[in-house]
CSV table of C-alpha atoms in Angstrom, one decimal:
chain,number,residue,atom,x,y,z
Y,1,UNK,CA,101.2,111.6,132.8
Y,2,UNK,CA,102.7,108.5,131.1
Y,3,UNK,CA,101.2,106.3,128.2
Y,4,UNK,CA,99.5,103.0,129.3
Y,5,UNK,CA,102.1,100.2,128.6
Y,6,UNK,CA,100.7,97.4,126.5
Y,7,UNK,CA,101.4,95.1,129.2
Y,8,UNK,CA,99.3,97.4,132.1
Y,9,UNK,CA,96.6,97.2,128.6
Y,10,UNK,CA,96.2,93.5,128.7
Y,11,UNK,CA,95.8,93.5,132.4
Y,12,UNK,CA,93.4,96.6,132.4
Y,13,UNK,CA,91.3,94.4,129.8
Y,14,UNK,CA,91.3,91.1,131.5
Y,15,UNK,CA,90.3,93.1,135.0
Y,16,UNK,CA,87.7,94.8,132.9
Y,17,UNK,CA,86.3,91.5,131.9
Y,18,UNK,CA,86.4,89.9,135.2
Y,19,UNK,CA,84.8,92.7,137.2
Y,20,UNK,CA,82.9,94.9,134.8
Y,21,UNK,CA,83.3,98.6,134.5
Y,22,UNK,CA,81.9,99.4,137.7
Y,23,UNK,CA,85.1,97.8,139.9
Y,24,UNK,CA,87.6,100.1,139.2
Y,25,UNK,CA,89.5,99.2,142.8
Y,26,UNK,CA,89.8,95.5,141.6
Y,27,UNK,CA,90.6,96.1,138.3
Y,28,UNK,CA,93.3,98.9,139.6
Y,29,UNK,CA,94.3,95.7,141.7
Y,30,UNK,CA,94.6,93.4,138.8
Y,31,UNK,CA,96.7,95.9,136.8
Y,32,UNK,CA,99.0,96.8,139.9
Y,33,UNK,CA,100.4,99.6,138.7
Y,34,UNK,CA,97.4,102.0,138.7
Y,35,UNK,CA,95.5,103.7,141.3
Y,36,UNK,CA,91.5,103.6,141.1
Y,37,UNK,CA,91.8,107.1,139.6
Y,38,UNK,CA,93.8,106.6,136.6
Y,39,UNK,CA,91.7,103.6,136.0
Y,40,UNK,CA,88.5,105.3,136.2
Y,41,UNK,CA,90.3,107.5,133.8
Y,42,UNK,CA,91.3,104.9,131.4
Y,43,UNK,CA,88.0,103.0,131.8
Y,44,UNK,CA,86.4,106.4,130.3
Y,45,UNK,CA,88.5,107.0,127.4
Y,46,UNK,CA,88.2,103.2,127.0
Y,47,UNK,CA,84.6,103.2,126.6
Y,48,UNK,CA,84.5,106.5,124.4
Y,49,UNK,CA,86.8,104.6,122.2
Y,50,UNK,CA,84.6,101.9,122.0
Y,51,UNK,CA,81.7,104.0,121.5
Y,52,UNK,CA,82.7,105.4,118.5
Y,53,UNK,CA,84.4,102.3,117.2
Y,54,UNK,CA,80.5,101.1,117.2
Y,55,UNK,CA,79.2,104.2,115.6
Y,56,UNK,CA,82.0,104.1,112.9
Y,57,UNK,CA,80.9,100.1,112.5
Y,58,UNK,CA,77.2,101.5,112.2
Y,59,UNK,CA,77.8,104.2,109.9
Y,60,UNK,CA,80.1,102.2,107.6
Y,61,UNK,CA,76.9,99.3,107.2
Y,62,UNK,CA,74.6,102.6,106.7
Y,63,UNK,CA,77.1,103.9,104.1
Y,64,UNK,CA,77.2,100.6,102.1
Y,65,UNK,CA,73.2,100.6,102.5
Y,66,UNK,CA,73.5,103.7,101.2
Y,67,UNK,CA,75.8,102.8,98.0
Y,68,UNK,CA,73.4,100.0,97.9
Y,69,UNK,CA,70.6,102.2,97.4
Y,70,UNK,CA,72.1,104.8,94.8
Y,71,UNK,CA,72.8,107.7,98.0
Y,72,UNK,CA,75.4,109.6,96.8
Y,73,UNK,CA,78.8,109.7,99.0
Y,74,UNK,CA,82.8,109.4,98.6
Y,75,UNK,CA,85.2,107.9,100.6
Y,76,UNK,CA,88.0,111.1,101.2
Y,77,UNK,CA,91.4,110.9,102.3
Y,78,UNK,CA,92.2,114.7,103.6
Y,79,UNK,CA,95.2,116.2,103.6
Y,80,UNK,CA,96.7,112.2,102.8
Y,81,UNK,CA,96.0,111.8,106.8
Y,82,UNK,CA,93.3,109.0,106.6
Y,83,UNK,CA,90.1,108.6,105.1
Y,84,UNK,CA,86.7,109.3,106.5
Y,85,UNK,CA,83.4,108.8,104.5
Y,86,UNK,CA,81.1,112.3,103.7
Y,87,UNK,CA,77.5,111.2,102.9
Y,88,UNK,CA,75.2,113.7,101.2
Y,89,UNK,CA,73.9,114.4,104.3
Y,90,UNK,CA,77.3,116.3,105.2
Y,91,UNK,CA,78.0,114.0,108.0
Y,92,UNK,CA,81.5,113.3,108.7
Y,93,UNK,CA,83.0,110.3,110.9
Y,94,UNK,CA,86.1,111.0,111.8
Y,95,UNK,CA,88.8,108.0,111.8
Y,96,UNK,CA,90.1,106.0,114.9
Y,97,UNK,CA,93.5,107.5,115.0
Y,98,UNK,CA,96.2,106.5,118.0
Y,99,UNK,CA,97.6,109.8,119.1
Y,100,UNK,CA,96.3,113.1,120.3
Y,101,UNK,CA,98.8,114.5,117.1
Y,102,UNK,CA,97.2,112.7,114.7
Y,103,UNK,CA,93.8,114.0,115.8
Y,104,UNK,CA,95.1,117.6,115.6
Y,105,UNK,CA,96.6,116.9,112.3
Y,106,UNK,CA,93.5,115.3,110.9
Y,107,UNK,CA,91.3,118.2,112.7
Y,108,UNK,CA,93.4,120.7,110.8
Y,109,UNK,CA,93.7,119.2,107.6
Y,110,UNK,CA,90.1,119.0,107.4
Y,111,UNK,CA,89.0,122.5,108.3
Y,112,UNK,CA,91.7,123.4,105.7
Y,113,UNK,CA,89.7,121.1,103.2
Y,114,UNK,CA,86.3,122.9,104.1
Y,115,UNK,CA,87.5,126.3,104.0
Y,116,UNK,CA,88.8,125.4,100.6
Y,117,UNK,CA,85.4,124.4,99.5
Y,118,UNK,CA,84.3,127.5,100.6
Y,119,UNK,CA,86.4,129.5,98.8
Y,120,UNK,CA,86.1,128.0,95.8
């Protein structure tokens, strides 16, 4: 497995925009070096990406409604990997990080963090 190049990115994104999500053979055309597979592939983690990017947007204008409104919350940084925002609801929304070792590192540090709590 290799990394998507920037360059086979921009072309993904552009074939995306011209065909939709649904032509994965034309947009696998347009980048040139991908087959239909490993587009469908990248179209999926692309759209989970997205997905969340949306609910991160939607949660951060519920957290300032919140502030807003007097609900309790903190913005945390755990472990000094990035910050995430903890409502008094106990949800947490995890950061958009680039790498699958950031994600383990951030996924560590915070179980750390809440097994701390616990034990204090």
């Amino acid at each position: 497995y290799r990394y998507w190049t920037e360059v086979e990115e921009a072309l993904f994104l552009e074939g995306l925009r011209q065909f939709g999500g649904r032509s994965v053979r034309k947009i696998a055309e347009v980048v040139g070096t991908r087959s239909a597979a490993q587009v469908r592939a990248h179209l999926q983690n692309h759209e989970k990406k997205v997905l969340l990017a949306e609910k991160a947007a939607a949660a951060a204008r519920a957290g300032a409604m919140g502030r807003e409104s007097g609900e309790e919350g903190s913005d945390e940084n755990v472990g000094g990997l990035s910050s995430c925002r903890v409502t008094n609801g106990g949800r947490v929304m995890q950061p958009m990080l680039d790498t699958t070792r950031e994600k383990e590192e951030w996924n560590v540090a915070f179980i750390r963090r809440e097994e701390a709590v616990k034990n204090d």
